[in-house]
Each structure stands twice: as C-alpha cells, then as structure tokens.
Short mmCIF file of C-alpha atoms in Angstrom, two decimals:
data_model
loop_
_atom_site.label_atom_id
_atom_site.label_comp_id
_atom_site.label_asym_id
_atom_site.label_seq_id
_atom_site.Cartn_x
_atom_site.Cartn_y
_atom_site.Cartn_z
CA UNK A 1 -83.56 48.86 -138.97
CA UNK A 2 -83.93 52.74 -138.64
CA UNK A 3 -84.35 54.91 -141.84
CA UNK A 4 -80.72 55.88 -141.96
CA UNK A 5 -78.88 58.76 -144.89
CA UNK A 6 -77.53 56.68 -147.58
CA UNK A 7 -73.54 56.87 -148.07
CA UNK A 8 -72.68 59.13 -150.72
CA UNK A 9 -72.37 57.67 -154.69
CA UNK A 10 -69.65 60.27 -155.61
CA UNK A 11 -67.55 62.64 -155.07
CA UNK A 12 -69.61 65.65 -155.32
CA UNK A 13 -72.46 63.70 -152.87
CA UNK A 14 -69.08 63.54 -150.41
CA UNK A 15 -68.63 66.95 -150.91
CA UNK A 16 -72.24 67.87 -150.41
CA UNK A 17 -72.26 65.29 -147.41
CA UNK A 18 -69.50 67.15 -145.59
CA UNK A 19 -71.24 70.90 -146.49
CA UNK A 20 -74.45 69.73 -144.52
CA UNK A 21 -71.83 69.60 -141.76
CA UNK A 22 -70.49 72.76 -142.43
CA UNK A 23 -67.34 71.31 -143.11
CA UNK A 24 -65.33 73.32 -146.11
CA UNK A 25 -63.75 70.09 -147.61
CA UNK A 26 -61.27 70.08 -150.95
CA UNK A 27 -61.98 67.71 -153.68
CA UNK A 28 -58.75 65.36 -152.91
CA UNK A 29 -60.17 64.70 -149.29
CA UNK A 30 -63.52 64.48 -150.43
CA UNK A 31 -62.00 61.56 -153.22
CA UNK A 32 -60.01 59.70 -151.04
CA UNK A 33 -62.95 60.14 -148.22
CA UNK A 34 -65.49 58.56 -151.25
CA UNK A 35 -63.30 55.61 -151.83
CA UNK A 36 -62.60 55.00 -148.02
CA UNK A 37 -66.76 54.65 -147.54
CA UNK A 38 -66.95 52.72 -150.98
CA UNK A 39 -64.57 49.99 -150.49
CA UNK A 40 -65.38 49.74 -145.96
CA UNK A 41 -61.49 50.90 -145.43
CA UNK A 42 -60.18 53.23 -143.06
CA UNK A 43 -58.99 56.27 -143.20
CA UNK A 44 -55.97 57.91 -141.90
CA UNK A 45 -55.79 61.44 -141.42
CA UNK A 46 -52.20 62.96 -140.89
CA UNK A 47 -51.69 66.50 -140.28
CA UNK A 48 -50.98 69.38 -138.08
CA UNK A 49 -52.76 69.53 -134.60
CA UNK A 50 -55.68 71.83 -135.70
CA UNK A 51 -55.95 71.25 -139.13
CA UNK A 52 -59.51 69.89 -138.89
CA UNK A 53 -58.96 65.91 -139.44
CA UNK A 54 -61.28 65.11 -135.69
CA UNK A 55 -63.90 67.58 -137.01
CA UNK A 56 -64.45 64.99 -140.37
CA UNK A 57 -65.03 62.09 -138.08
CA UNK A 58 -68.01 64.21 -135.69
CA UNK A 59 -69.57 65.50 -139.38
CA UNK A 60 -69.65 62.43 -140.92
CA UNK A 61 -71.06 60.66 -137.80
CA UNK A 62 -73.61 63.82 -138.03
CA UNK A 63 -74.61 63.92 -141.27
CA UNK A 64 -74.81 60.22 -141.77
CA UNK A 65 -76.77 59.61 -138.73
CA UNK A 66 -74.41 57.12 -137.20
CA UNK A 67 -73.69 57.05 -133.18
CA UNK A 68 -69.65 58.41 -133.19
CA UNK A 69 -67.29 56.16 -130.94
CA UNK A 70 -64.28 57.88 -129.94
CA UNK A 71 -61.13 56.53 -128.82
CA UNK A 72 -58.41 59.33 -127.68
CA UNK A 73 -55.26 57.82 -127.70
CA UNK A 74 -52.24 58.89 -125.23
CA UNK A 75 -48.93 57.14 -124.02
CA UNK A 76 -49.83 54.13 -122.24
CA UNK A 77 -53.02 53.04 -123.92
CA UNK A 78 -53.56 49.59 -123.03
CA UNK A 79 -56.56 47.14 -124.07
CA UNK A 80 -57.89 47.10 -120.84
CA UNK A 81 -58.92 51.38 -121.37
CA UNK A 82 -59.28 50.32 -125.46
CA UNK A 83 -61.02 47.63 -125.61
CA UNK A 84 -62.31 45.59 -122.84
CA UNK A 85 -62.31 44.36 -119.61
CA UNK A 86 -63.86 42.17 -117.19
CA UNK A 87 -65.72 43.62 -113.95
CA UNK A 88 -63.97 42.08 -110.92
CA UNK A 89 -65.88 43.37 -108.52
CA UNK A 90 -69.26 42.11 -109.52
CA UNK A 91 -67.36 38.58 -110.61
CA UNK A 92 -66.37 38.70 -107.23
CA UNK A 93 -69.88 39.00 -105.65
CA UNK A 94 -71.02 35.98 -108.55
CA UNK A 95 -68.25 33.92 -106.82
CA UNK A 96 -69.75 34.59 -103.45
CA UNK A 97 -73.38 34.23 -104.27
CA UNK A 98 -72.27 30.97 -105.80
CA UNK A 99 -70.73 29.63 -102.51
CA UNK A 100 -73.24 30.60 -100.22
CA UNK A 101 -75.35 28.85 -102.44
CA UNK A 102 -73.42 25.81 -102.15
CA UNK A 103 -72.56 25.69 -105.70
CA UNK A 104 -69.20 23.71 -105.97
CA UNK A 105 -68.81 22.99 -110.03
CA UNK A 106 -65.47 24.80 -110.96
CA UNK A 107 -66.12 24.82 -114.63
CA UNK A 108 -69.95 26.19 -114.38
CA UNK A 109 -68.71 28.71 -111.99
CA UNK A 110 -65.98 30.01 -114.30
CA UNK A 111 -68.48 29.99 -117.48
CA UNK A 112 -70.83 31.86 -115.46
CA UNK A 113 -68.67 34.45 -114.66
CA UNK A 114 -66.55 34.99 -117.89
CA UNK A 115 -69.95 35.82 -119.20
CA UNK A 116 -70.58 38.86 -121.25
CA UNK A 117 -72.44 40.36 -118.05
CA UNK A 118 -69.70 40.81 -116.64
CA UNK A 119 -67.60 42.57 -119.64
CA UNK A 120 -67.06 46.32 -119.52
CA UNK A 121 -66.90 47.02 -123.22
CA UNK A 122 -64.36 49.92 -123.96
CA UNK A 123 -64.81 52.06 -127.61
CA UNK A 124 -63.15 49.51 -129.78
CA UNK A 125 -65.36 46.67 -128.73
CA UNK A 126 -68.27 49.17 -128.80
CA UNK A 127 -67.61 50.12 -132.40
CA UNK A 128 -68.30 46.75 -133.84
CA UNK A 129 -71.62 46.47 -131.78
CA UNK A 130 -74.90 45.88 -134.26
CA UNK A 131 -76.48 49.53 -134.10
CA UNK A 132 -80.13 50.43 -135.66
CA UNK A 133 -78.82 53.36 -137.00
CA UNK A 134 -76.20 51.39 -139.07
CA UNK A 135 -72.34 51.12 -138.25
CA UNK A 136 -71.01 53.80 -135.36
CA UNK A 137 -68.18 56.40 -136.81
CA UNK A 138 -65.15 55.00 -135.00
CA UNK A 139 -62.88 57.90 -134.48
CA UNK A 140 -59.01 56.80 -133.03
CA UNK A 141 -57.40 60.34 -132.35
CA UNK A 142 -54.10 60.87 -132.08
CA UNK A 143 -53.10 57.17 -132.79
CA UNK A 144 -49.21 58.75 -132.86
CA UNK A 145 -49.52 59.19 -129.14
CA UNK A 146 -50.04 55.88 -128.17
CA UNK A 147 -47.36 53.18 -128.26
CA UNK A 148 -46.04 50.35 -130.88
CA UNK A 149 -47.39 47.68 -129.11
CA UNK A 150 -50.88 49.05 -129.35
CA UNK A 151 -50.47 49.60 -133.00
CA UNK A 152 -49.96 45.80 -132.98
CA UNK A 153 -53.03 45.23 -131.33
CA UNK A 154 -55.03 47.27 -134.19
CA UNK A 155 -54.43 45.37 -136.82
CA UNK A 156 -56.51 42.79 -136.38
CA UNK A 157 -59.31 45.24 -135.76
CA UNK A 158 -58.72 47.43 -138.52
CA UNK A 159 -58.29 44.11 -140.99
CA UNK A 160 -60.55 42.08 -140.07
CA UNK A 161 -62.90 43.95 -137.64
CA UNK A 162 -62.95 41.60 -135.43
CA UNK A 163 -61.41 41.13 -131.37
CA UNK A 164 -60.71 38.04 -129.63
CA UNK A 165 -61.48 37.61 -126.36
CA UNK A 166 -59.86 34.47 -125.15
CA UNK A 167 -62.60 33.97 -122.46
CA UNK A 168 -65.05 34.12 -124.91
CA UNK A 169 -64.14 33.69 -128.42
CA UNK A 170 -63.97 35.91 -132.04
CA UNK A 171 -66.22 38.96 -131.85
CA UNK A 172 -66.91 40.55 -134.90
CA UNK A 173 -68.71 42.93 -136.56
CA UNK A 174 -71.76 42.21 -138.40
CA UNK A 175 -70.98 45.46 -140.39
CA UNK A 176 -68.07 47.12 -140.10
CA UNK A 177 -67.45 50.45 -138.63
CA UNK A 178 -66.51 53.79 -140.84
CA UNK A 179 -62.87 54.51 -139.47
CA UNK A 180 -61.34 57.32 -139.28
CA UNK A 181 -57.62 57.67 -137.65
CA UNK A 182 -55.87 61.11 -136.79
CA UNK A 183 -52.13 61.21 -136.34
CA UNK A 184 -50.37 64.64 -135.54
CA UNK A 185 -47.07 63.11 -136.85
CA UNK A 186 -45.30 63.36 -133.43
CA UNK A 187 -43.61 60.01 -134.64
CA UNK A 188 -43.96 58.18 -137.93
CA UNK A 189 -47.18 55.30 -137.83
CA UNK A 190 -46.00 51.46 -138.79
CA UNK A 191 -46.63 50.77 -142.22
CA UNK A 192 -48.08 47.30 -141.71
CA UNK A 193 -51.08 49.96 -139.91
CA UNK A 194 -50.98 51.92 -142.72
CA UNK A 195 -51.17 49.34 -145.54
CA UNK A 196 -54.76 48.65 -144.12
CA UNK A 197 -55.63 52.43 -144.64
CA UNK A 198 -56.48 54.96 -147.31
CA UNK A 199 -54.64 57.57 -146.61
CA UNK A 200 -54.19 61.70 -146.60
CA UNK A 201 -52.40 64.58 -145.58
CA UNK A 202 -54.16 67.62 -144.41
CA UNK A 203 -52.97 70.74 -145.04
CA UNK A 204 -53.75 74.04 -143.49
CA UNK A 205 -56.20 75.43 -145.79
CA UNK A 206 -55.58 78.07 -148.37
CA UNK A 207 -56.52 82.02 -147.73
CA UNK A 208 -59.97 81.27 -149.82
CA UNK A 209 -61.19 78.32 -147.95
CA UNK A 210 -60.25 79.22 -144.58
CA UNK A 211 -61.94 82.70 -145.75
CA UNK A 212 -64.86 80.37 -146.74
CA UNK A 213 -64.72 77.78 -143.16
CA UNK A 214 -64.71 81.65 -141.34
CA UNK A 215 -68.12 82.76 -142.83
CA UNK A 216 -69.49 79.25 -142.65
CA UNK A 217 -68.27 78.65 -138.97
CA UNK A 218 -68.56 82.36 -137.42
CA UNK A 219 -71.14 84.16 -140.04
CA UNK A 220 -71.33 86.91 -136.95
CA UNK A 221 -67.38 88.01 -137.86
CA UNK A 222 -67.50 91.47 -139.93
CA UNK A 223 -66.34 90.60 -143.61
CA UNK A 224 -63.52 92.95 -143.43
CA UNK A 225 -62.68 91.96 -139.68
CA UNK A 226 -62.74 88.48 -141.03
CA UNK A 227 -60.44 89.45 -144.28
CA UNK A 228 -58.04 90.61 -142.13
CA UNK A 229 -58.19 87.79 -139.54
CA UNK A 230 -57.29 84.94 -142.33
CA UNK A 231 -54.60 86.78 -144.13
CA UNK A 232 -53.07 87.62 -140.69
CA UNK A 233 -53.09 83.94 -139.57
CA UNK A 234 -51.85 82.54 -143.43
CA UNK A 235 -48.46 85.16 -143.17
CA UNK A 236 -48.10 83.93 -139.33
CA UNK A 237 -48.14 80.73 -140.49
CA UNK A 238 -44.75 81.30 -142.70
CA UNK A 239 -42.90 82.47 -139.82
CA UNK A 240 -40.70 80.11 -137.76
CA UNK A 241 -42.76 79.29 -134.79
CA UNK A 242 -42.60 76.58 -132.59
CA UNK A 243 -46.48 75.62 -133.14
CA UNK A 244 -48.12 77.56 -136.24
CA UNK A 245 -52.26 78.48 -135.20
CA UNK A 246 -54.94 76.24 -136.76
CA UNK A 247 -58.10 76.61 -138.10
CA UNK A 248 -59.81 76.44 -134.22
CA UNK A 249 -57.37 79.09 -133.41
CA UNK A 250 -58.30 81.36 -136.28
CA UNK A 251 -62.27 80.64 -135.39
CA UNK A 252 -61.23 81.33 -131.81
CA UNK A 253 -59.64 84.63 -132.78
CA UNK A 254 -61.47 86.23 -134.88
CA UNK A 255 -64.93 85.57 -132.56
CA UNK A 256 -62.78 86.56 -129.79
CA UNK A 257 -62.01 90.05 -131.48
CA UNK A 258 -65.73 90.55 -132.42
CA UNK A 259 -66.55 90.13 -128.74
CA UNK A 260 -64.25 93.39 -128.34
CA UNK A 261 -65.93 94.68 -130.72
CA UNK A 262 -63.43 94.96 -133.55
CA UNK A 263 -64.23 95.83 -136.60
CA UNK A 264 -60.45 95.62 -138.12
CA UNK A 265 -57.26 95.11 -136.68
CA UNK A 266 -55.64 97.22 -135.32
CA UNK A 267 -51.57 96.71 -133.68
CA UNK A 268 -53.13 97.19 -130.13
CA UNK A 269 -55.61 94.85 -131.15
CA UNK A 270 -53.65 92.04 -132.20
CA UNK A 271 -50.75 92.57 -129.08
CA UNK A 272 -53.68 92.34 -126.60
CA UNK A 273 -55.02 89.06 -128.25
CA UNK A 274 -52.20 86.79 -129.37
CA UNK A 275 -52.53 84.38 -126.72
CA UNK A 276 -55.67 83.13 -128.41
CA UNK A 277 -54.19 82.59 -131.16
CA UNK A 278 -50.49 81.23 -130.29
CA UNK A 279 -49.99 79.00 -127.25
CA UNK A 280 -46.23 79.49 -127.01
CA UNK A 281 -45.11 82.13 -124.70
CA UNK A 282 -41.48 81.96 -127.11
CA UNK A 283 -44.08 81.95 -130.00
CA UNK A 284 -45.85 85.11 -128.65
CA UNK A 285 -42.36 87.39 -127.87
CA UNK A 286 -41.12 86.76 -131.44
CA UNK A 287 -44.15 88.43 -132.60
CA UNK A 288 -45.41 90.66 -130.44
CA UNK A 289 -45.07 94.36 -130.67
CA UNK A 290 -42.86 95.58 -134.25
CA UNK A 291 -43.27 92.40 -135.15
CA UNK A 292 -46.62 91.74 -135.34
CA UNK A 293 -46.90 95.31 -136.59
CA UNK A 294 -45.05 94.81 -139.99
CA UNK A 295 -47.11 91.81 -140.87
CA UNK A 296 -50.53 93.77 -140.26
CA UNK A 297 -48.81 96.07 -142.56
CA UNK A 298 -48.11 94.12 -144.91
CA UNK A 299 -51.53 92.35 -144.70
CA UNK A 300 -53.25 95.61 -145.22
CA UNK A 301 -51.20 96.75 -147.88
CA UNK A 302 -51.83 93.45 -149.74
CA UNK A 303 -55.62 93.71 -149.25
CA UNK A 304 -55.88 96.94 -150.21
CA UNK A 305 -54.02 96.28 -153.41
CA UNK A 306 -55.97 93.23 -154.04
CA UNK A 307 -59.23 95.30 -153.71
CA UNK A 308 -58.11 97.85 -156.64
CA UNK A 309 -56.75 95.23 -158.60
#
C-alpha cells in the first residue's frame, strides 16, 4: 500500500491537518472532527448554505491524501444514480453473443451476465472500493435535498458499510470510508440517520476568523479593503434577509472589489457590487442605496473607534 499521511492523534494535529488545507477551523469542529476519524463514524455537517461544511470534506480528502467521492444529493435521488446499476446495453450484446453461439444454459447465461462486468458502480459503491491510498473521503452533500426513502437506503451503508446487491451478494468495505454529510436544513434529517453520526452545527464564522479565512484564502485583498469587507458582511448578516451571504460570497466580494481596484469601500462601491454578494433581487432593494449607506457608516465608525481604542 502507498505511503499515505497518518490520521491525526489530537485535536491540535486536526487543527493543524485542516490549516495545511487552508481551512480556518474552531476547536469544537476540529474535536468533534478528531473523534469522528478516531472511532470510523460519520460526520454530519448542518448549517447554512455557504458556511464552509463541503470545503472540510475536499481538505481532508487533500491533506490526507485520500481520492474524494462525492455524492450531490437532489429530489429524486434514486439507487440507480447512488449506487449502482447494471449496463443493459452491453448485457444485451452478452445475451446475443451467447445465442449466436448456440449457448442455451439459462442459469450460466444469467450468472454470466449479472457479473460485476457488467455493473456501473455509482459513488456509494465506489466509496467502499479497496484504494492504495487508503479509504476515499465520501462526501454526501446536501443529504436534506434528497428524499425519506433514500435516507432509508443509507443506513445500512453508513452502519455497516456495506450494500447488497441481490444479484450478487453483501459488498463491503474492507476499510471503511471517512464520511462526511452536509445538510442545509431545508427539512429536518431522520434521527435513526443521525444516531449513526457525530454530529455539528456550523456557524457563520466570527469577525476574527472570517478576518483570518480572508487573508488565508485571498492574501491579494488590501488589509483595510479586507477590514471593511468582513465587518460589512457580519452587520449584513443581522439584517432580515431572505438568504444572509456566506463565506464564498465574502471571498467572492472582496476579490471582486480588488479587481476594481478598491482600496476601501466606498457607497458607490458597494451599490455597484451587491449582486456578488446577495443573490436575492428582494435581498438587494432592501439594502441598496441609504441603506447600505448607514451600515458602511456604521462599519467605519466602529473600525475607526476600534483602531484608537
């Protein structure tokens, strides 16, 4: 087997782990993230869209070395996109092969061709796959916008990491998969799903650490450009909008604003460039124009006390 990163012994080492990544983690995620790896559990990861809980799956699959499966959920999902299914088309030309050849034997034909040749394996199968590099990250994204009945159908994975095929038998892994499972919270998860998790609830960050993702993330942002940017976003995000801006949008914004070559904000600025950071058109009237002018206000006043303080 490949030379692979070691899982981390600590906290601190998952703290360090998701650094290398660039990923500006707090010490209850990186706890609950520890234990998850220690004891082979998933996790699930509930939160507002854009709060950062994909992002953990790609760095640990990153820094860890390990080939990242991803399965995007959406309404609908059914095992046949999920998990597996069986190539017709070339079971088909088996069939025919097998006649021309005069091959009459019902039961060899129907072994040959519920063979695993013919299975199209679909990210959950692929995730418990042997792979040199050690277990694949299996990332299930937005598990809230899939149905109940699919939920069903993950249990048995996410207890036992195993599938059954009925054509073929019990297929399990040889070493489970590190799991990570988003939900946006558009509708509460089963809790027979979540008693097979660890689980936790990010937040948007605080003013320091999103401070801390922006230098990390977009080092090319001017400091007080940047300063601006996050305390801007943090007082939007107290306002009664239909969908509050996330950490991509606040990356997104304040790069966007450097390619204009901003240096601060300005209430021209930040009219001309709220549609990167709010995707509501309802969102964008409540604050555009006075509005969006008393909170720079009051941003700037606050920094500017802060910085003779």
């Amino acid at each position: 087997m490949a030379d692979r990163p070691p899982l981390p012994n600590s906290v601190d080492d998952t703290l360090n782990l998701l650094a290398r990544g660039n990923y500006i983690g707090e010490r209850n995620l990186a706890t609950v993230l520890f234990l998850a790896l220690k004891r082979g559990r998933p996790l699930f990861l509930e939160g507002e869209a854009g709060v950062g809980k994909t992002e953990i799956a790609k760095v640990l699959a990153e820094t860890l070395g390990r080939r990242l499966v991803r399965l995007q959920c959406y309404e609908g999902l059914d095992v046949a996109a999920a998990v597996y299914e069986w190539n017709y088309p070339r079971q088909m030309v088996e069939i025919r092969v097998a006649e021309a050849a005069g091959e009459q034997d019902r039961e060899q034909l129907s072994g040959d061709i519920f063979d695993e040749r013919f299975l199209i394996e679909r990210p959950l199968l692929q995730a418990l796959r042997p792979d040199e590099h050690g277990a694949p990250v299996l990332l299930i994204d937005e598990l809230d916008r899939t149905d109940e009945p699919f939920e069903a159908f993950l249990l048995e994975v996410l207890s036992d990491f195993q599938i059954t095929i009925p054509e073929l038998g019990t297929i399990a892994a040889a070493e489970p998969p590190i799991v990570i499972i988003t939900s946006n919270r558009t509708r509460e998860i089963h809790d027979a799903l979540k008693r097979r998790c660890f689980y936790h609830w990010v937040d948007f960050p605080s003013a320091a650490r999103e401070l801390e993702i922006l230098k990390v993330k977009a080092p090319q942002v001017p400091a007080e450009l940047s300063r601006q940017v996050v305390a801007f976003v943090q007082s939007l995000r107290n306002e009664d909008l239909f969908k509050a801006p996330g950490i991509a949008e606040t990356l997104d914004w304040a790069e966007a604003l450097t390619q204009l070559d901003k240096v601060a904000l300005d209430p021209q600025a930040v009219d001309d460039t709220l549609g990167v950071l709010l995707k509501y058109q309802d969102d964008i009237a409540k604050i555009q124009g006075s509005e969006a002018a008393r909170i720079l206000d009051e941003v700037k006043a606050e920094l500017s006390h802060a910085a003779f303080a």
